[in-house]
Short mmCIF file of C-alpha atoms and ligand atoms in Angstrom, two decimals:
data_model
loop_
_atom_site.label_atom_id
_atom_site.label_comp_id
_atom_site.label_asym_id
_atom_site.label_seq_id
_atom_site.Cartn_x
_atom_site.Cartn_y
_atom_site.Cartn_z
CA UNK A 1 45.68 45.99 -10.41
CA UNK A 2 45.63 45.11 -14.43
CA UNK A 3 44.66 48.22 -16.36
CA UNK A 4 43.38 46.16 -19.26
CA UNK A 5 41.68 43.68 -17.24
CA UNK A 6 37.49 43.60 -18.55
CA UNK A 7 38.61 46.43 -21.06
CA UNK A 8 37.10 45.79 -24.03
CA UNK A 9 38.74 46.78 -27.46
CA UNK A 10 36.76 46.83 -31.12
CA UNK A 11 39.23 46.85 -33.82
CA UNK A 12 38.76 48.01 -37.36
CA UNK A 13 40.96 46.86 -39.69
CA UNK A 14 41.47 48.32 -43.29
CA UNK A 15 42.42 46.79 -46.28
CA UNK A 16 46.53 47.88 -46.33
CA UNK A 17 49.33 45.74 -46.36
CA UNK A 18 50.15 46.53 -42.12
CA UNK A 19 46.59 44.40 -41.56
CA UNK A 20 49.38 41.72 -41.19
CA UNK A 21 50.61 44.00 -38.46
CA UNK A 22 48.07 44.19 -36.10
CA UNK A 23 47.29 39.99 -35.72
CA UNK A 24 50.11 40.87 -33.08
CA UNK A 25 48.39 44.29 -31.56
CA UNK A 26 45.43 41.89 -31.08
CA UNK A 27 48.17 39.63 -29.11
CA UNK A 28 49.27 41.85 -27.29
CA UNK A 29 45.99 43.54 -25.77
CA UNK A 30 44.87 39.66 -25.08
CA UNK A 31 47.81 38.90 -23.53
CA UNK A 32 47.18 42.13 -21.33
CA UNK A 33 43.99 41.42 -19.99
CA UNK A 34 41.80 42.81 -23.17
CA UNK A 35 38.78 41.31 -25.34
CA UNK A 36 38.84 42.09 -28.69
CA UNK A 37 36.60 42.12 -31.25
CA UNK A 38 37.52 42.48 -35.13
CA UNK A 39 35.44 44.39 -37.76
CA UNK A 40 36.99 44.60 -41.03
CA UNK A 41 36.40 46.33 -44.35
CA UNK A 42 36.42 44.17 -47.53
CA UNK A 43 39.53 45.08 -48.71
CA UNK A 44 40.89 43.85 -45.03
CA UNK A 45 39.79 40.31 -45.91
CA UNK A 46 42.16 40.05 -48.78
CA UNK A 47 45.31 40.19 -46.91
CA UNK A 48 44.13 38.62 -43.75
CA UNK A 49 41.00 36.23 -43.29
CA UNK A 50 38.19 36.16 -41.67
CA UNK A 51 39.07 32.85 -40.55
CA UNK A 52 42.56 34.03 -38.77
CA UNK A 53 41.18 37.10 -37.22
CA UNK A 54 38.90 34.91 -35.38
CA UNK A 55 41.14 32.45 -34.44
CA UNK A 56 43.58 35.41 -32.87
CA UNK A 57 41.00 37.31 -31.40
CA UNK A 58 39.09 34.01 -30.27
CA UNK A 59 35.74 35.65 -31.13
CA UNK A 60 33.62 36.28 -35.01
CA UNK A 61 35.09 38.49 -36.92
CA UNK A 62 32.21 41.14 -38.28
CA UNK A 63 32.66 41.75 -41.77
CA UNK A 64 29.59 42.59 -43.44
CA UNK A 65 26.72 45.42 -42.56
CA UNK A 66 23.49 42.81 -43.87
CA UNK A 67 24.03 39.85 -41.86
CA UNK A 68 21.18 38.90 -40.84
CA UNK A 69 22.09 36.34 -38.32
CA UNK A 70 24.15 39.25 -36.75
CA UNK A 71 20.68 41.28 -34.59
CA UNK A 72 18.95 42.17 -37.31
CA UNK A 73 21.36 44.62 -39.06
CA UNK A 74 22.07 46.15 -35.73
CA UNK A 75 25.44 45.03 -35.04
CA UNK A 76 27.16 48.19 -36.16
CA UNK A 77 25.21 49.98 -33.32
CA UNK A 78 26.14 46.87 -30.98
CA UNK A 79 29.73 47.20 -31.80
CA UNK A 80 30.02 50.93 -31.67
CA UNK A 81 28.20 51.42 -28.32
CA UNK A 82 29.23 48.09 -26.25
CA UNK A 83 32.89 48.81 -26.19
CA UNK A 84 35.59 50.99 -24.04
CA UNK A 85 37.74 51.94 -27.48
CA UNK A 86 37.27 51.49 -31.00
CA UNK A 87 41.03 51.29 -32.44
CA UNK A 88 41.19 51.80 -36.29
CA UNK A 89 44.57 50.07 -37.56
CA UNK A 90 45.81 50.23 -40.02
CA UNK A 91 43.82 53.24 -40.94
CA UNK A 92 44.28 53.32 -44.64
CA UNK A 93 43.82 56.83 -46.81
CA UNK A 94 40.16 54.81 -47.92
CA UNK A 95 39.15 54.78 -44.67
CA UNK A 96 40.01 58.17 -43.18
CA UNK A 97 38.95 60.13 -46.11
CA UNK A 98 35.31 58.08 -45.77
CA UNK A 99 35.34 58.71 -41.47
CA UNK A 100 36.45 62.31 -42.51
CA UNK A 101 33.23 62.44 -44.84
CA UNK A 102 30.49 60.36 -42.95
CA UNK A 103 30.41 57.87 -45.34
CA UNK A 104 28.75 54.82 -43.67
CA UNK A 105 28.41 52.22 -47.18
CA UNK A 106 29.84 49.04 -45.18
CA UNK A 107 29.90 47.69 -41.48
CA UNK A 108 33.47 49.31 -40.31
CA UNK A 109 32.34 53.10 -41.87
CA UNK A 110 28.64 52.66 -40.43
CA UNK A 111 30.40 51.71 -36.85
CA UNK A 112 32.53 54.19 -36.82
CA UNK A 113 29.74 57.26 -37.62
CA UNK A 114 27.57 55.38 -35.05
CA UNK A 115 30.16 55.69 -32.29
CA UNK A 116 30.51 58.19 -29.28
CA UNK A 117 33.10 57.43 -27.24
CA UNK A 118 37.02 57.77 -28.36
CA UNK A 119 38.49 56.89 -31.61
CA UNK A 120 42.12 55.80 -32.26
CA UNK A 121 43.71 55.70 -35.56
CA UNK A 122 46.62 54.32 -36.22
CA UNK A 123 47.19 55.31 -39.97
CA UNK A 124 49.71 53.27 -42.33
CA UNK A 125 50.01 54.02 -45.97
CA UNK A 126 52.87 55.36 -49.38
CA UNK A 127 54.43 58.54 -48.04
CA UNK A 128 53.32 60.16 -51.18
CA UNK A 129 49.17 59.52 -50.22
CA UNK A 130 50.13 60.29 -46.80
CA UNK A 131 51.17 63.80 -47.62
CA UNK A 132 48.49 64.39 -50.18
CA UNK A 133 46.50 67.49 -49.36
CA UNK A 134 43.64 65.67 -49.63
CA UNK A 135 45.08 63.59 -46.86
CA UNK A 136 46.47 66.22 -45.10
CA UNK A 137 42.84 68.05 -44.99
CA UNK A 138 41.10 64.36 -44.13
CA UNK A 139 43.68 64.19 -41.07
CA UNK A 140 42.86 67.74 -39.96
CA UNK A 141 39.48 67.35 -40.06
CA UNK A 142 39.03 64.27 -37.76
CA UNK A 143 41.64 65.65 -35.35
CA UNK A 144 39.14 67.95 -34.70
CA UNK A 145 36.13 65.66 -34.99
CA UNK A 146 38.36 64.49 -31.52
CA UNK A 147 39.70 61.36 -33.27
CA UNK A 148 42.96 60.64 -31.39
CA UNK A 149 46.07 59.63 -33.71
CA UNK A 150 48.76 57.08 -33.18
CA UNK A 151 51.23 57.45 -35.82
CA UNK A 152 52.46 56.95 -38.74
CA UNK A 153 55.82 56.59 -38.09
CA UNK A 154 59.05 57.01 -40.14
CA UNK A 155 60.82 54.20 -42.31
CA UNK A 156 61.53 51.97 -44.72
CA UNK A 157 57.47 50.69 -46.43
CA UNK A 158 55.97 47.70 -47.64
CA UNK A 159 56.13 49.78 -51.45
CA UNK A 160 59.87 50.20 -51.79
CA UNK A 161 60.31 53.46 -51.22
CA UNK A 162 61.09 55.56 -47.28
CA UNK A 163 59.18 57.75 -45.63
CA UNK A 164 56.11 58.61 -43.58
CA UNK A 165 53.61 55.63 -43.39
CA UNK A 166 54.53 52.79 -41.45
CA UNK A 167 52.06 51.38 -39.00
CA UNK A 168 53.62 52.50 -35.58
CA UNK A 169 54.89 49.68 -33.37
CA UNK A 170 52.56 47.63 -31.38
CA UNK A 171 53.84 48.81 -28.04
CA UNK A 172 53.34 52.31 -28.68
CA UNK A 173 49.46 51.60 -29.97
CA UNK A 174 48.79 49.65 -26.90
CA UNK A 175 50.27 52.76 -24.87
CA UNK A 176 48.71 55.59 -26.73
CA UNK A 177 45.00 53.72 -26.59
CA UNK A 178 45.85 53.30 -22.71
CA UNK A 179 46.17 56.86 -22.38
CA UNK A 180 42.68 57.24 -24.19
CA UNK A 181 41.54 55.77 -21.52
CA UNK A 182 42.84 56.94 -18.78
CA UNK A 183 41.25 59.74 -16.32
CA UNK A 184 42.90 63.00 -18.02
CA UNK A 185 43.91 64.53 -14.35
CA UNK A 186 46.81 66.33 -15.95
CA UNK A 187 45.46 67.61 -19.17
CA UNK A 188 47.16 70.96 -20.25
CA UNK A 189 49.77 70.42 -17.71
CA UNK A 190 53.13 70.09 -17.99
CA UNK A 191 56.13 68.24 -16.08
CA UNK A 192 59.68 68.70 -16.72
CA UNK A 193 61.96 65.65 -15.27
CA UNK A 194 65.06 64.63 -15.54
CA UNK A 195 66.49 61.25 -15.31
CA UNK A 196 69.65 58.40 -15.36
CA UNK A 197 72.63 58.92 -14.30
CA UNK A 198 75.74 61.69 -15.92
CA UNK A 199 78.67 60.48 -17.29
CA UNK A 200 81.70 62.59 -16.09
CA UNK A 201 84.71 62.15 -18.95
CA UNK A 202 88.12 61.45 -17.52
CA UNK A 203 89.86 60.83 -21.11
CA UNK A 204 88.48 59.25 -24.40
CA UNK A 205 87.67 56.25 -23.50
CA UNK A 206 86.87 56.34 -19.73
CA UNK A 207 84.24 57.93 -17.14
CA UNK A 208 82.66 58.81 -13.88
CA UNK A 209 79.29 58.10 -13.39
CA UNK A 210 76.71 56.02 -10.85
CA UNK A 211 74.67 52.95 -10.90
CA UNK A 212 71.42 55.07 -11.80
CA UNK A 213 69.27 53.15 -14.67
CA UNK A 214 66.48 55.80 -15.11
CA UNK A 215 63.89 53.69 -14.41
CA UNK A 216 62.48 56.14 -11.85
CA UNK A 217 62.37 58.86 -13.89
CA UNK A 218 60.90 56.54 -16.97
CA UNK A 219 58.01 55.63 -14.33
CA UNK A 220 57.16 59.08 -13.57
CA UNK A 221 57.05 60.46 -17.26
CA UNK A 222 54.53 57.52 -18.29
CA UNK A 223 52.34 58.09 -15.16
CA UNK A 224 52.35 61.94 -16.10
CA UNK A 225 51.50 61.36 -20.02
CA UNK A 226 48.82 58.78 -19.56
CA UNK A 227 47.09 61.31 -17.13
CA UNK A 228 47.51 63.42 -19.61
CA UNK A 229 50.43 65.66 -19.64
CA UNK A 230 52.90 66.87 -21.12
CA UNK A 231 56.59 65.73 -20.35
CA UNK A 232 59.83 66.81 -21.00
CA UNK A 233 62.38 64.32 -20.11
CA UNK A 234 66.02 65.74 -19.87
CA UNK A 235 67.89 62.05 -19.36
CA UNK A 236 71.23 61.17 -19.28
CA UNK A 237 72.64 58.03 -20.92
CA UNK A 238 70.18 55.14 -20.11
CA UNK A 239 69.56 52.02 -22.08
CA UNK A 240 65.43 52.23 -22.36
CA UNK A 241 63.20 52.38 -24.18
CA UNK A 242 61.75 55.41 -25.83
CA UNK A 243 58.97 56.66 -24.06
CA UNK A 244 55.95 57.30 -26.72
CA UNK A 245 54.95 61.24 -26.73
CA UNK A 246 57.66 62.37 -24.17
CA UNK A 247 59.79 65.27 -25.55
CA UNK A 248 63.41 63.75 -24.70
CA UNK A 249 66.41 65.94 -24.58
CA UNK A 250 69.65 62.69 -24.21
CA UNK A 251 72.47 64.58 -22.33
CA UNK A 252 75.82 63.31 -21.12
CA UNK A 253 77.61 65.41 -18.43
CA UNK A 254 75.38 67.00 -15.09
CA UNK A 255 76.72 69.82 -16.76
CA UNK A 256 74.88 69.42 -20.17
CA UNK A 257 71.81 68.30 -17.99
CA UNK A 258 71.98 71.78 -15.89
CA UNK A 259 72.04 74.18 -18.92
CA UNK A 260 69.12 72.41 -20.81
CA UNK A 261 67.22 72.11 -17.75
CA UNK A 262 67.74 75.56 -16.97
CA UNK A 263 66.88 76.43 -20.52
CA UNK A 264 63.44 75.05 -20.04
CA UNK A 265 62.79 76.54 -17.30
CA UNK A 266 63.94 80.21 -18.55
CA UNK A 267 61.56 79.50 -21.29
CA UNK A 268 58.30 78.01 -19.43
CA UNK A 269 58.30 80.16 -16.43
CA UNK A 270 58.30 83.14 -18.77
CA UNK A 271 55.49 81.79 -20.57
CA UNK A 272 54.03 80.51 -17.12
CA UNK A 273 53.81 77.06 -18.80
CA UNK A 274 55.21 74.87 -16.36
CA UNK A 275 53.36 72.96 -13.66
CA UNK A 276 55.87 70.41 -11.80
CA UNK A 277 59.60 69.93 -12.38
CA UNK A 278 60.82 66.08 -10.96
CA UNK A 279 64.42 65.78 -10.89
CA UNK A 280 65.02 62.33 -10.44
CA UNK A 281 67.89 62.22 -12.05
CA UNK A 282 71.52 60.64 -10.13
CA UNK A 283 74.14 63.34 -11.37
CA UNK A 284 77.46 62.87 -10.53
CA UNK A 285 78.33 65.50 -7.76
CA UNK A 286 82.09 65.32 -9.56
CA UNK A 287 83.72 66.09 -12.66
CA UNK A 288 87.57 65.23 -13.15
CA UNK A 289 89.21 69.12 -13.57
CA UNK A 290 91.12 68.27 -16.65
CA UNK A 291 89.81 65.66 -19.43
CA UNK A 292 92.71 64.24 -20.92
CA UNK A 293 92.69 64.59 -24.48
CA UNK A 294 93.99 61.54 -25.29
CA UNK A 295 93.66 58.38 -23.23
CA UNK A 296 95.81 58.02 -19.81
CA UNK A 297 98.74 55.64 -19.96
CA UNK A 298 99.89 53.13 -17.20
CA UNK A 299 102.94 54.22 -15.76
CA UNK A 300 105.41 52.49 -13.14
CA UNK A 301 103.56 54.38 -10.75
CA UNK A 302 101.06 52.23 -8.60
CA UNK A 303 98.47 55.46 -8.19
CA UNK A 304 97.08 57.67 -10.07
CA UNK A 305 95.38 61.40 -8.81
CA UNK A 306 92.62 62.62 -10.26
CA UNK A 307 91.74 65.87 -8.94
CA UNK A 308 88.00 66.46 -9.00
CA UNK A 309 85.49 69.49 -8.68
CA UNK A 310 81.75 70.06 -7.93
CA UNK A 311 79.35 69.97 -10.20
CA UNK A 312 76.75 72.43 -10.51
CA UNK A 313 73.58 71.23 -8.36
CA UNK A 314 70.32 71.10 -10.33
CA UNK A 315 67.53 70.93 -7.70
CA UNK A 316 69.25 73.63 -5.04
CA UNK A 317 69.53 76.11 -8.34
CA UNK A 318 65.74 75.09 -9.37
CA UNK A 319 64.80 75.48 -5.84
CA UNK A 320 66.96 79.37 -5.43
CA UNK A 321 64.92 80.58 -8.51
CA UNK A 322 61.52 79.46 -7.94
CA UNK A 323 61.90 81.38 -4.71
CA UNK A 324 61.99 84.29 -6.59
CA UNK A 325 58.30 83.45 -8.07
CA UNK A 326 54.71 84.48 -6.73
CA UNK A 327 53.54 81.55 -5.07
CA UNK A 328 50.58 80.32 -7.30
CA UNK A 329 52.79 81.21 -10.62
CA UNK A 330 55.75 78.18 -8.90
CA UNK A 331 56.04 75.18 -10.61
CA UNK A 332 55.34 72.36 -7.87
CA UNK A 333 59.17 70.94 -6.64
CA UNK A 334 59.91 67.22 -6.24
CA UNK A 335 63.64 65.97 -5.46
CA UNK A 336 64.49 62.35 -4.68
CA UNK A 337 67.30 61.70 -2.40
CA UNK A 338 68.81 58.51 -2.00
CA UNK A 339 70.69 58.00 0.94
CA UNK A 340 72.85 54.95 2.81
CA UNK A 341 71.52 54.88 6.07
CA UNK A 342 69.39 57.68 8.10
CA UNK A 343 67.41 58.23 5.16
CA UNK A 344 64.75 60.59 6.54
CA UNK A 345 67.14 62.64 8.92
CA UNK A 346 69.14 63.53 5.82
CA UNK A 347 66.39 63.91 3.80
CA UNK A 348 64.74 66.28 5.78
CA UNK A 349 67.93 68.58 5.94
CA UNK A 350 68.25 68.17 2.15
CA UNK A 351 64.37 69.22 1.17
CA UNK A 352 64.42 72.46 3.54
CA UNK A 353 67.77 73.28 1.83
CA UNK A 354 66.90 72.28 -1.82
CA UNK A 355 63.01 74.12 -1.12
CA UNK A 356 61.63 71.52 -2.70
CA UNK A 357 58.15 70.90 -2.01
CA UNK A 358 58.18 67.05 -1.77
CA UNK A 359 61.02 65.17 -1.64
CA UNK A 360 61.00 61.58 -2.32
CA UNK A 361 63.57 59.29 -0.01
CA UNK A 362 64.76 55.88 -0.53
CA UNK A 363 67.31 54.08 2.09
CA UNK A 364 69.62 51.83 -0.87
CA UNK A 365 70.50 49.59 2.10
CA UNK A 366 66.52 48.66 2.45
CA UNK A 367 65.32 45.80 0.79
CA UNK A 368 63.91 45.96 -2.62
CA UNK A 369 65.04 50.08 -3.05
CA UNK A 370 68.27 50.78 -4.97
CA UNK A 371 69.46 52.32 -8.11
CA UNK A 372 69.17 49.26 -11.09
CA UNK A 373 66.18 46.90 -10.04
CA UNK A 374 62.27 46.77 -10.75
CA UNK A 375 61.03 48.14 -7.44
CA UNK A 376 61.25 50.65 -4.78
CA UNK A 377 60.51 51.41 -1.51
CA UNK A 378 60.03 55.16 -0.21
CA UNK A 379 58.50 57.62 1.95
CA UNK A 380 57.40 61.18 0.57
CA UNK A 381 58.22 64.03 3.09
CA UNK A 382 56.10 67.34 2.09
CA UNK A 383 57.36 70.83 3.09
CA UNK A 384 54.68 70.78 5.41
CA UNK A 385 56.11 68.43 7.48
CA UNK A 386 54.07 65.38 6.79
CA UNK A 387 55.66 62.22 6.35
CA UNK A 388 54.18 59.30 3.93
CA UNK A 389 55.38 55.75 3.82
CA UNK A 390 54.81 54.24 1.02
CA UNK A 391 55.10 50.21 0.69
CA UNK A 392 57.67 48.19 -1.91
CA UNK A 393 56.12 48.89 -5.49
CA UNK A 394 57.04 48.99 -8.99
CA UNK A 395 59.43 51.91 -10.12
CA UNK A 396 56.24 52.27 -12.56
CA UNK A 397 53.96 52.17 -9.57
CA UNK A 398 55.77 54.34 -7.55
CA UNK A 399 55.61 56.94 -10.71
CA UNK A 400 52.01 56.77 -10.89
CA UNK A 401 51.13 57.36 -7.18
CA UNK A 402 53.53 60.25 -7.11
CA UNK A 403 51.99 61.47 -10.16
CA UNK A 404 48.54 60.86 -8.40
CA UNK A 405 49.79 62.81 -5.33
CA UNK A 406 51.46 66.10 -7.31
CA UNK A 407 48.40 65.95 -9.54
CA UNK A 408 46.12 66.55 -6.32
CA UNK A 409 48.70 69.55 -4.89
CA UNK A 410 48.80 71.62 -8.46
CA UNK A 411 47.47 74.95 -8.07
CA UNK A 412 44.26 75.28 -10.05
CA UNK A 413 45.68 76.04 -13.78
N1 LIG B 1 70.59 66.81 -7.80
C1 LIG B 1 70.71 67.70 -8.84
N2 LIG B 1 71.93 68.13 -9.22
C2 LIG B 1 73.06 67.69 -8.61
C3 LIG B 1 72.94 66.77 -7.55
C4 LIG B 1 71.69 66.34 -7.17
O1 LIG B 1 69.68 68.08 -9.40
N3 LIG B 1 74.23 68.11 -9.01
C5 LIG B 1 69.24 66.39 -7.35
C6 LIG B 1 68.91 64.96 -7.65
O2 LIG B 1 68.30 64.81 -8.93
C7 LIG B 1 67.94 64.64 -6.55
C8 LIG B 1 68.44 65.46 -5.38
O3 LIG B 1 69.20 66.52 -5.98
O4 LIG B 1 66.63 65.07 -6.82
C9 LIG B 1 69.25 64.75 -4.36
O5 LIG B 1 70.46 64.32 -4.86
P1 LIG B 1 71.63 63.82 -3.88
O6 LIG B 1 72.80 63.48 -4.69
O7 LIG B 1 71.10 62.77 -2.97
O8 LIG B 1 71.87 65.12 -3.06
P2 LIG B 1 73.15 65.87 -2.70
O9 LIG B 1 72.75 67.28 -2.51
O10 LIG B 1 74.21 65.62 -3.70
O11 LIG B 1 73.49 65.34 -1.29
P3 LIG B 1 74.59 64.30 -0.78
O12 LIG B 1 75.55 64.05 -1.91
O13 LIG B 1 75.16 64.99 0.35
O14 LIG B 1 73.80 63.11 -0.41
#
């Protein structure tokens, strides 16, 4: 199923120099499946023109409030109303400051005071007018009007100088207005994951670790935010991309990942704001006893020993102290295990001795399951007992129907 398929986008664009910027946001939410139409302000049409936004968009670009072959003058009320998301990019200081006022003087501003549904801005400006107080206020105010923002991000600008301002990346816009969109089943929640493999140091230069790319884990946190939660995402080293609004906390060793994840959950079960922990994570079960300080040299000897000792284990230690917690106050348990062969026998001894109240099972000698590629294939056991199998789906896929299924068993907040 193709989220963006029929979704239909309205995008204002303000006069700033990022207008270049968004010929390829309106790429990419065609490519996806999206219409899009383009309203501009005046000051738009002098870096881009009419004549290209039409051609990208492959519909009229609406510049002007009193065109009268346009129904009548109505068109700001068409475009407002017949639309799933108006996306305002770049927002420029101009425009916010006359969105944060009511002004309505052209066919963007009138739009946008005539609309109902959600608003996305994705601002992009000088770091100095960005931080203005007058800004500053403008922002404020139309965060609590219930405009959502996207951005700005950090860097190098189109002025010279560094800071606050840039446009944020296409990728992330096209994420964050997904998640406007989205049913918000998991609003005021939060999930704590972890994910990737650990690296386990034997010297300088060299390392234990697993085959584990994190896209699991990566799945799960974007099905969680774009229903609406939030996520903190304690990975090890993975080679992803960032994940847009996740809190992520890099770690190398499983025992790095153990004391942050403990951390958190010191801190959020005191505060009784945690709602599911996910630890998908592959963490090395081993650690070398002694890393050699400097690297190990060949000898004449044809072996080498390396003596080795457990690691600490994440999920039994999550699952010993949310024992010790009153039922409806427990943060909802999910383990994955990933086995070689009698998947769900093992599994079924590992979630009554982890407590976990799902655990998720893949068999890496099954078709399509396994540690690096784009799919998997698993079946959910439940501490009740139940058994689920679920076909061969995306890692993202899988991530949203498990985030579907813990979403349904949360206590009531
Ligand atoms: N896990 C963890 N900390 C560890 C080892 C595992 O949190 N040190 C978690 C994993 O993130 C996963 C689950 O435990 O959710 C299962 O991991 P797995 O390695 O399959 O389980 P083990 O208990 O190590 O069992 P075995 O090695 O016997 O298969």
């Amino acid at each position: 199923m193709n989220f963006w398929l029929g979704k239909e986008i309205t995008l204002v664009v303000g006069g700033g120099i990022a207008a270049c910027r968004v010929l390829d946001l309106i790429r990419g939410l065609k490519t996806r499946g999206a219409g899009v139409t383009v309203v501009g302000t005046e000051a738009a049409t002098q870096f881009v023109t009419p004549l290209t936004f039409h051609a990208i968009s492959g519909r009229p670009f609406h510049g002007s409030l009193f065109d009268p072959s346009l129904e009548g003058g109505m068109d700001h009320i068409r475009l407002a109303r017949e639309t799933d998301l108006v996306i305002v990019a770049p927002a420029t200081a101009d425009l916010m400051a006359k969105m944060a006022n009511g002004l309505a003087n052209d066919l963007a501003t009138a739009m946008l005071l005539a609309r109902k549904g959600p608003i996305l801005i994705a601002p992009s400006m000088n770091v100095a007018m960005w931080e203005h107080p007058a800004t500053r206020r403008n922002v404020a105010t139309l965060q609590a009007d219930g405009v959502r923002f996207c951005g700005p991000e950090s860097g190098a600008l189109a002025c010279g100088e560094e800071g606050m301002g840039r446009l944020a990346a296409v990728e992330t816009i096209i994420e964050t207005a997904r998640r406007c969109l989205e049913p918000q089943t998991l609003s005021g929640r939060h999930f704590l994951l972890t994910a990737g493999p650990t690296r386990e140091e034997l010297d300088p230069v060299r390392y234990i670790s697993n085959h584990s790319s994190g896209k699991m884990g990566w799945g799960i946190a974007q099905g969680a935010l774009r229903a609406g939660a939030q996520v903190t995402l304690v990975h090890g080293p993975v080679n992803l991309p960032s994940i847009p609004g996740a809190l992520a906390i890099k770690v190398t060793s499983a025992r790095e990942m153990y004391a942050q994840v403990m951390g958190l959950w010191e801190t959020h079960t005191a505060t009784q704001t945690l709602d599911a922990v996910i630890l998908t994570a592959a963490v090395a079960d081993f650690r070398p006893v002694v890393k050699s300080p400097e690297k190990i040299k060949k000898t004449a000897a044809t072996t080498l020993n390396v003596e080795l000792e457990a690691n600490p284990d994440i999920l039994l230690e999550i699952g010993r102290r949310s024992q010790s917690l009153v039922n409806g106050k427990r943060p909802f348990l999910v383990g994955f295990a990933a086995e070689t062969g009698s998947a769900l026998e093992r599994g079924r001894e590992k979630m009554a001795r982890k407590k976990c109240d799902i655990l998720v099972v893949n068999d890496l000698f099954e078709e399509g399951a396994g540690f690096e590629g784009e799919t998997n294939r698993v079946t959910l056991l439940d501490s009740a007992g139940q058994e689920e199998v679920w076909p061969l789906m995306s890692k993202d896929a899988v991530g949203a129907r498990l985030v579907a299924t813990i979403a349904a068993r949360l206590h009531p907040p």
